[in-house]
Coordinates of C-alpha atoms in Angstrom, one line a residue:
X1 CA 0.0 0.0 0.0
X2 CA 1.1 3.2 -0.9
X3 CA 2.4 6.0 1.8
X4 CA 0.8 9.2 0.7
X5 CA 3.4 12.1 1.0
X6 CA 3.1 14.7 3.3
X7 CA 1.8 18.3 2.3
X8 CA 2.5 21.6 3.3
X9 CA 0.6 23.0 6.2
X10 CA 0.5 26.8 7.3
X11 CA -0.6 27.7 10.4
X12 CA -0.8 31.3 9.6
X13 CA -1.7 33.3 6.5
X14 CA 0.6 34.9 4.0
X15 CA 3.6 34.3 5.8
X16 CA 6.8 32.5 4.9
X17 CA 6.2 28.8 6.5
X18 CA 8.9 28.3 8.4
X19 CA 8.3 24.3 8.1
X20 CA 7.4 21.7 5.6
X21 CA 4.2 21.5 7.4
X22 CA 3.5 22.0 10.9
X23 CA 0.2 20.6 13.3
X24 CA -2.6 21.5 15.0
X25 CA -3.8 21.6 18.5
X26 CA -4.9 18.1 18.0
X27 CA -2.3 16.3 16.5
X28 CA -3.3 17.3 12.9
X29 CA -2.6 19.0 10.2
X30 CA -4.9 22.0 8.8
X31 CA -5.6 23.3 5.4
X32 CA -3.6 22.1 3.0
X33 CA -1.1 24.6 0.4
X34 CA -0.3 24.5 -2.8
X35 CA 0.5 26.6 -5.5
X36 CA -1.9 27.4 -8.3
X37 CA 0.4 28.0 -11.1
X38 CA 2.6 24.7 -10.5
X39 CA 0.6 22.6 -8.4
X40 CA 3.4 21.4 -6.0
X41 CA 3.4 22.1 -2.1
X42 CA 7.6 21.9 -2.2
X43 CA 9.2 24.8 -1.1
X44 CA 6.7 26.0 1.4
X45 CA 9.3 28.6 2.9
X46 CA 8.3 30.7 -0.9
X47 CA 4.4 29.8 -0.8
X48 CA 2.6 32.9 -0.2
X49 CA -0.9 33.2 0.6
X50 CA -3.8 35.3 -0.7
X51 CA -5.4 37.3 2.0
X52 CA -8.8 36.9 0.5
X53 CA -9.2 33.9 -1.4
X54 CA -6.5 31.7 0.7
X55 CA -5.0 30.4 -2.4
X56 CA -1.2 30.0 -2.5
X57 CA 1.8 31.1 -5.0
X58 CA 5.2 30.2 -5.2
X59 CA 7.3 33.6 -5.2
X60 CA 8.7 32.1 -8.3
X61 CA 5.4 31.0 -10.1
X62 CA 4.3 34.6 -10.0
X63 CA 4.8 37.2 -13.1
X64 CA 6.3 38.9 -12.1
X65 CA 8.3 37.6 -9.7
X66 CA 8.7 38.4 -6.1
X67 CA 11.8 37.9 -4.8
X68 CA 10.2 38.1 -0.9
X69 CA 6.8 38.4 1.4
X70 CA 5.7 41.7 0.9
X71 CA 4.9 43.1 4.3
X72 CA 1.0 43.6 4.9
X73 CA -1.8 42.4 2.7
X74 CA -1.1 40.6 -0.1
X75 CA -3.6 39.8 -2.9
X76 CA -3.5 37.2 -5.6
X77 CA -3.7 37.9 -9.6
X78 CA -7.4 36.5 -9.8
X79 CA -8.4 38.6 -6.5
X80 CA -6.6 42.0 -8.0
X81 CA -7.6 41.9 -11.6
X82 CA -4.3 43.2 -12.6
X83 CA -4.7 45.0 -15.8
X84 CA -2.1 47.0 -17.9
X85 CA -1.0 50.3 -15.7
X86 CA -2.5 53.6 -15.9
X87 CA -0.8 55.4 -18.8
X88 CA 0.6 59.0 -17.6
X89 CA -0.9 61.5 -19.8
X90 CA 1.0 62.4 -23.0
X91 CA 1.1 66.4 -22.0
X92 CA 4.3 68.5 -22.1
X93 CA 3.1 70.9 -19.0
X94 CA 2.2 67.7 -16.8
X95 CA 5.8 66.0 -17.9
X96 CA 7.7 68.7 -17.1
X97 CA 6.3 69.8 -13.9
X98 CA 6.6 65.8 -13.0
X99 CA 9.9 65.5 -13.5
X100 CA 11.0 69.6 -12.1
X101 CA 12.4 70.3 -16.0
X102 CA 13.7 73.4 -15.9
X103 CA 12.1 75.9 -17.9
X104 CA 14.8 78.1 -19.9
X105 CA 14.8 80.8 -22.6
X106 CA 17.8 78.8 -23.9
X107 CA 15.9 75.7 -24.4
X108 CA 15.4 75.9 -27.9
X109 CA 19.3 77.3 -28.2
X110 CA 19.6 73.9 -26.0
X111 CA 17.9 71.8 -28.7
X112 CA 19.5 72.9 -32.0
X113 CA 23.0 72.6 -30.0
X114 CA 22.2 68.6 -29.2
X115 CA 24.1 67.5 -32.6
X116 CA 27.1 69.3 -32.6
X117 CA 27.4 68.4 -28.7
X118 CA 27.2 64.6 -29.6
X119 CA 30.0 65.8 -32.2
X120 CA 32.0 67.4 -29.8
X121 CA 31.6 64.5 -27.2
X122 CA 32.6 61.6 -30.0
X123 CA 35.6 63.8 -31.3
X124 CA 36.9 63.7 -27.9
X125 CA 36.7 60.4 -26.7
X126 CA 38.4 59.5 -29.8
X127 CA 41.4 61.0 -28.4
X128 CA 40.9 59.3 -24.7
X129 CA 40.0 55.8 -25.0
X130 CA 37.7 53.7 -22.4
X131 CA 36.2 56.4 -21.1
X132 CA 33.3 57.4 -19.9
X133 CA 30.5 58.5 -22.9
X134 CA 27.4 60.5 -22.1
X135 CA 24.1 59.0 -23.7
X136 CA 22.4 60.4 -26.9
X137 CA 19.2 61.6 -26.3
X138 CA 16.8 61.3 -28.6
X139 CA 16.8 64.2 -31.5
X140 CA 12.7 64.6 -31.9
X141 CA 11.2 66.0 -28.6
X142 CA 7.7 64.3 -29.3
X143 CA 9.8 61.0 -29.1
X144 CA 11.6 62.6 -25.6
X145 CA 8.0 63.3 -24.3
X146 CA 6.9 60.1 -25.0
X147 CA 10.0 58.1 -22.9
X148 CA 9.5 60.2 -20.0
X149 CA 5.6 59.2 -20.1
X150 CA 6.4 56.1 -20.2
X151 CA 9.2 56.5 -17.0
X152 CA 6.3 58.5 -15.5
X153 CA 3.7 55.7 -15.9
X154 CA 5.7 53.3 -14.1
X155 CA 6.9 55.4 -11.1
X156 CA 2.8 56.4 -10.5
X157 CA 1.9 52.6 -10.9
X158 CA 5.1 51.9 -8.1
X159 CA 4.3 54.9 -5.8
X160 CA 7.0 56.7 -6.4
X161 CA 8.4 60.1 -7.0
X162 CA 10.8 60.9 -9.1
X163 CA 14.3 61.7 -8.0
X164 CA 17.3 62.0 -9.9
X165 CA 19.8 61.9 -7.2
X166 CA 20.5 60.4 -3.4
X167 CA 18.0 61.8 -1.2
X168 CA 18.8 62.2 2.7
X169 CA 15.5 62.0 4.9
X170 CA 15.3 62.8 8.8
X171 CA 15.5 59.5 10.6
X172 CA 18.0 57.8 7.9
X173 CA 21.8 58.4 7.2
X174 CA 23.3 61.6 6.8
X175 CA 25.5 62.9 4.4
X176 CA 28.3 63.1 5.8
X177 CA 28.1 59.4 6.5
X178 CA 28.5 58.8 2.6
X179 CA 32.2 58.8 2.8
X180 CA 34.2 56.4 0.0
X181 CA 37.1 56.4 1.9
X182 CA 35.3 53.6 5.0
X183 CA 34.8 51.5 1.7
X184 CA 36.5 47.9 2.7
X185 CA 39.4 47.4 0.5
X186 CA 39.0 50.7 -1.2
X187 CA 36.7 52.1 -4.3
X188 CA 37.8 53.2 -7.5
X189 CA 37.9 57.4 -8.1
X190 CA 36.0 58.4 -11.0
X191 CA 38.4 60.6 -13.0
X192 CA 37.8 64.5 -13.5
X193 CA 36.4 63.4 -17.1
X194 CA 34.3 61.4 -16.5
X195 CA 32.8 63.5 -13.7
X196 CA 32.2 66.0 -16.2
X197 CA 30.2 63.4 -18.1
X198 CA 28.2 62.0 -15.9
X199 CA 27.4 66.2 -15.0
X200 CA 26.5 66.5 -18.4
X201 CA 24.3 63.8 -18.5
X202 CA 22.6 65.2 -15.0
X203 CA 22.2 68.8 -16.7
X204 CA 21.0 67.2 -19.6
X205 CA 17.5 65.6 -17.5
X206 CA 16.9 68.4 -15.9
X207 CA 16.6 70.3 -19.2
X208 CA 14.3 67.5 -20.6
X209 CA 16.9 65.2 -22.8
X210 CA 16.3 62.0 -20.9
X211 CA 18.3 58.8 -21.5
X212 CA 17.2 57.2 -25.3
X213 CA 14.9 54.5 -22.9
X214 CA 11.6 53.6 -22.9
X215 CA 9.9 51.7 -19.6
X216 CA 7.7 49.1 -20.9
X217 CA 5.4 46.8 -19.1
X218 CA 5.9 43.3 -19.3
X219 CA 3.3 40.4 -18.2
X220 CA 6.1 38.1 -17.2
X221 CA 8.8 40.5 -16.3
X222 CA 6.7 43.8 -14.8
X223 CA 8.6 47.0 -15.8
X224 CA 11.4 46.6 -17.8
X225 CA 13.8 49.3 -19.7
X226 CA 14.2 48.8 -23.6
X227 CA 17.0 50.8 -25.4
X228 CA 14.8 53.5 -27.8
X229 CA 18.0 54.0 -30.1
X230 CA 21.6 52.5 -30.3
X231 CA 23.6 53.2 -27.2
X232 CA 27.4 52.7 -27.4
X233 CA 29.4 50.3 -25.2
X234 CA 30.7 52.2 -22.2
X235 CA 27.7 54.9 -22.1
X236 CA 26.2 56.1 -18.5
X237 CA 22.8 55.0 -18.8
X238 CA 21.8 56.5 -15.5
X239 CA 22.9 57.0 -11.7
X240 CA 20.7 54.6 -9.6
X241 CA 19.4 56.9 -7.2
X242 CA 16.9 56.7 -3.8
X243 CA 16.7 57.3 -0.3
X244 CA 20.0 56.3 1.9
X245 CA 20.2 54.4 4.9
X246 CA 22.4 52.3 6.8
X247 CA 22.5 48.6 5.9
X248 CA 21.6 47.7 9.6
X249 CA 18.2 49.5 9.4
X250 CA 17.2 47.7 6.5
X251 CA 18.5 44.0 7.1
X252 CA 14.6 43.0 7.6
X253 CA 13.3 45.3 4.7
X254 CA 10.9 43.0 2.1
X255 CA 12.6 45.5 -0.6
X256 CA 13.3 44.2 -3.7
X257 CA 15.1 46.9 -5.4
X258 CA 17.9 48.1 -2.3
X259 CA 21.5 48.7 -3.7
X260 CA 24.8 48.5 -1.8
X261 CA 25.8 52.5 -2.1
X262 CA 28.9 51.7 0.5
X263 CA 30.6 48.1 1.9
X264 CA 32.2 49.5 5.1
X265 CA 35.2 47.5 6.7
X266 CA 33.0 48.6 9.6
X267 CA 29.1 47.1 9.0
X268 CA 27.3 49.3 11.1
X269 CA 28.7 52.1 8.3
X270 CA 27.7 50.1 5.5
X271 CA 25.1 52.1 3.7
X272 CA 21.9 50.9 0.7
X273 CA 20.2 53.0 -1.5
X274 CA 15.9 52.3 -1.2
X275 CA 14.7 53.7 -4.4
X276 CA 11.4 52.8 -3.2
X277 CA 10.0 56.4 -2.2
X278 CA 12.0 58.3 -4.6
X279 CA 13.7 57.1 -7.8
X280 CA 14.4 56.8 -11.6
X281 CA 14.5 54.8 -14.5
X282 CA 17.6 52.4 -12.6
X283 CA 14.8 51.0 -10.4
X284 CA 13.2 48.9 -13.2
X285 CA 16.3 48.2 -14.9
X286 CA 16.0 43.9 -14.7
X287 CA 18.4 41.6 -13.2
X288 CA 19.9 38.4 -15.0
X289 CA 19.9 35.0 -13.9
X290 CA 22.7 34.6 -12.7
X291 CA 22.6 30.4 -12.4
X292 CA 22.1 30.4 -16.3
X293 CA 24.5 30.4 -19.2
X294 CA 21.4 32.1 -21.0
X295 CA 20.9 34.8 -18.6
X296 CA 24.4 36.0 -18.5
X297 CA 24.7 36.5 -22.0
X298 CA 21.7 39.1 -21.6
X299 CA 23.8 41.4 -19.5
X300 CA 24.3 44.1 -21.5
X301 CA 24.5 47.0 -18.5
X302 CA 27.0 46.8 -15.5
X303 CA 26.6 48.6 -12.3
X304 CA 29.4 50.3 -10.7
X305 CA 30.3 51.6 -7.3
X306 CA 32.7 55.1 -7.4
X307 CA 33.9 57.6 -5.4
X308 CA 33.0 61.0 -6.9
X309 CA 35.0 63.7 -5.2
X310 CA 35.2 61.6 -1.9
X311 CA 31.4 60.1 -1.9
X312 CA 29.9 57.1 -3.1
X313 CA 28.0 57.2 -6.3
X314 CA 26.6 53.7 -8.4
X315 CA 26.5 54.1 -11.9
X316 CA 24.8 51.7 -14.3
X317 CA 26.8 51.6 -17.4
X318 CA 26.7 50.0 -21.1
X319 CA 29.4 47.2 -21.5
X320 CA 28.7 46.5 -24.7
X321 CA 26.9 48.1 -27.6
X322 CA 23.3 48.1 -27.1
X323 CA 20.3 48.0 -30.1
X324 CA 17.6 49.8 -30.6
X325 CA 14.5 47.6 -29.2
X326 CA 16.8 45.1 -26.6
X327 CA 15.6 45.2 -23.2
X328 CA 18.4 46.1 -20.5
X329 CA 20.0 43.7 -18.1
X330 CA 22.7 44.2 -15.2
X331 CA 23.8 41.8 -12.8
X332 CA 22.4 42.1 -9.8
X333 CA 24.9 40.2 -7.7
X334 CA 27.9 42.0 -8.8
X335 CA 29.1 42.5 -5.3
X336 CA 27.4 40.0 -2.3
X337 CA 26.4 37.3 -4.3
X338 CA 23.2 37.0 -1.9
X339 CA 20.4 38.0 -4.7
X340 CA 18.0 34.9 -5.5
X341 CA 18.2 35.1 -9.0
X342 CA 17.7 31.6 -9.8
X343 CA 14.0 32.1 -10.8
X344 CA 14.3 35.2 -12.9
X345 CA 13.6 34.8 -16.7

């Protein structure tokens, strides 16, 4: 006769179950869990419960995926209806007060200057090789409108504001705590050109030339960034930005978008960036899969940590050329190794 197998029992709802299945007060087990999209009851420390209908989900089996338990409610796909987001309205006074773009009497100066700037910057990299390039925006500002809609769209649907630089709230780190030199082992200086570049691409948002990216949603994937011309190996995409705190105030934070900003030799200095109040386009830049040949060979962005005149900065960064249309991938574990990127697409 056959031995049935045991299933997954959680006492509590949409928590992690911190056992293969657990009892009741009487000896016996309570509702059974499974997950709807695969059907297995393995892995009950990633089954996740709805808070209405009581079904379960693997983390992994969702599209998109979550990578942990979201604190407070949590509602399945059938339960939420999830449609396609709320598109932010194509209107050049509501983009530019969203995003603070300063208004200039040298804007239009600005815009018939754009091509013999991108001369200028090519003519000059040709004399300093591997060094950093500032992107291309796009030349026709109907397209430029429409990519910052469509970075807009994305930060609404996420409850976020937009921010294009670290942000230091009461209650978090200071400033002055962003210092490169308590980096463990040192970080690499970002020379006085490329400074300038990575200024130039800063100056250049604010005036309204945003990176050559559109934010697309994608059923599997959620948010992702797709490359709306061709962007040259070694070009600053962006600066990933957000609020920073210390690493110890956030070791319990469900997260899913934190970035190491400073690896202290001491770890109550260490310090993340939580782009999940204020942000831009970096936050739904997609991670690879780092356990598969496949998903490394989609990398197409790096992320780097520098010290910019004696502060920590992360820059995400082409490292190869990139075509018009492909979808843009960094490594997420390029420093701890701790990301579970094992289920990502």
């Amino acid at each position: 006769m056959a031995v049935p197998k045991p299933t997954t029992m959680v006492l509590r709802r949409r928590t992690r179950a911190p056992k293969r299945y657990s009892e009741d007060e009487d000896g016996w087990g309570c509702d059974d869990v499974y997950c709807e999209r695969c059907g297995s009851g393995d892995f009950g420390s990633k089954l996740l419960l709805c808070d209405k209908c009581d079904k379960g989900y693997h983390l992994f089996c969702l599209r998109p995926i979550l990578v942990s338990v979201p604190k407070g409610y949590w509602f399945c796909p059938s339960c939420t209806n999830i449609k396609q987001p709320q598109l932010f309205p194509l209107v050049q006074t509501k983009i530019v007060d969203f995003f603070r773009i300063r208004r200039s009497s040298e804007s239009m100066e600005n815009q018939s200057n754009i091509k013999k700037r991108k001369r200028t910057c090519s003519l000059a990299v040709s004399k300093r090789k591997r060094k950093l390039l500032a992107y291309n925006p796009t030349e026709y500002p109907q397209r430029r409108l429409e990519q910052m809609a469509s970075l807009a769209t994305a930060l609404k649907a996420s409850g976020t504001e937009y921010s294009d630089g670290l942000t230091y709230r009461p209650g978090m780190a200071l400033r002055s705590a962003n210092c490169a030199a308590l980096e463990k082992g040192g970080m690499q200086i970002l020379p006085k050109e490329d400074i300038e570049t990575l200024n130039l691409c800063k100056k250049m948002m604010e005036k309204g030339e945003c990176p050559p990216l559109m934010v697309v949603f994608d059923p599997v994937e959620g948010f992702t960034v797709q490359a709306d011309r061709y962007i040259k190996d070694l070009t600053i995409i962006t600066e990933y930005v957000g609020d920073v705190d210390y690493l110890k105030n956030r070791e319990n934070d469900d997260g899913d978008s934190m970035m190491t900003l400073l690896h202290a030799s001491n770890p109550s200095k260490s310090l993340v960036i939580c782009p999940d109040k204020r942000s831009n386009i970096a936050r739904f830049v997609n991670g690879i899969n780092n356990f598969s040949p496949d998903g490394r060979k989609k990398q197409n962005v790096k992320c780097v940590r520098y010290d910019v005149n004696g502060e920590c900065r992360v820059l995400l960064i082409a490292n190869r050329d990139i075509r018009k249309g492909e979808r843009l991938y960094y490594d997420y574990n390029g420093y701890e190794h701790e990301y579970p990127t094992e289920h990502f697409v």
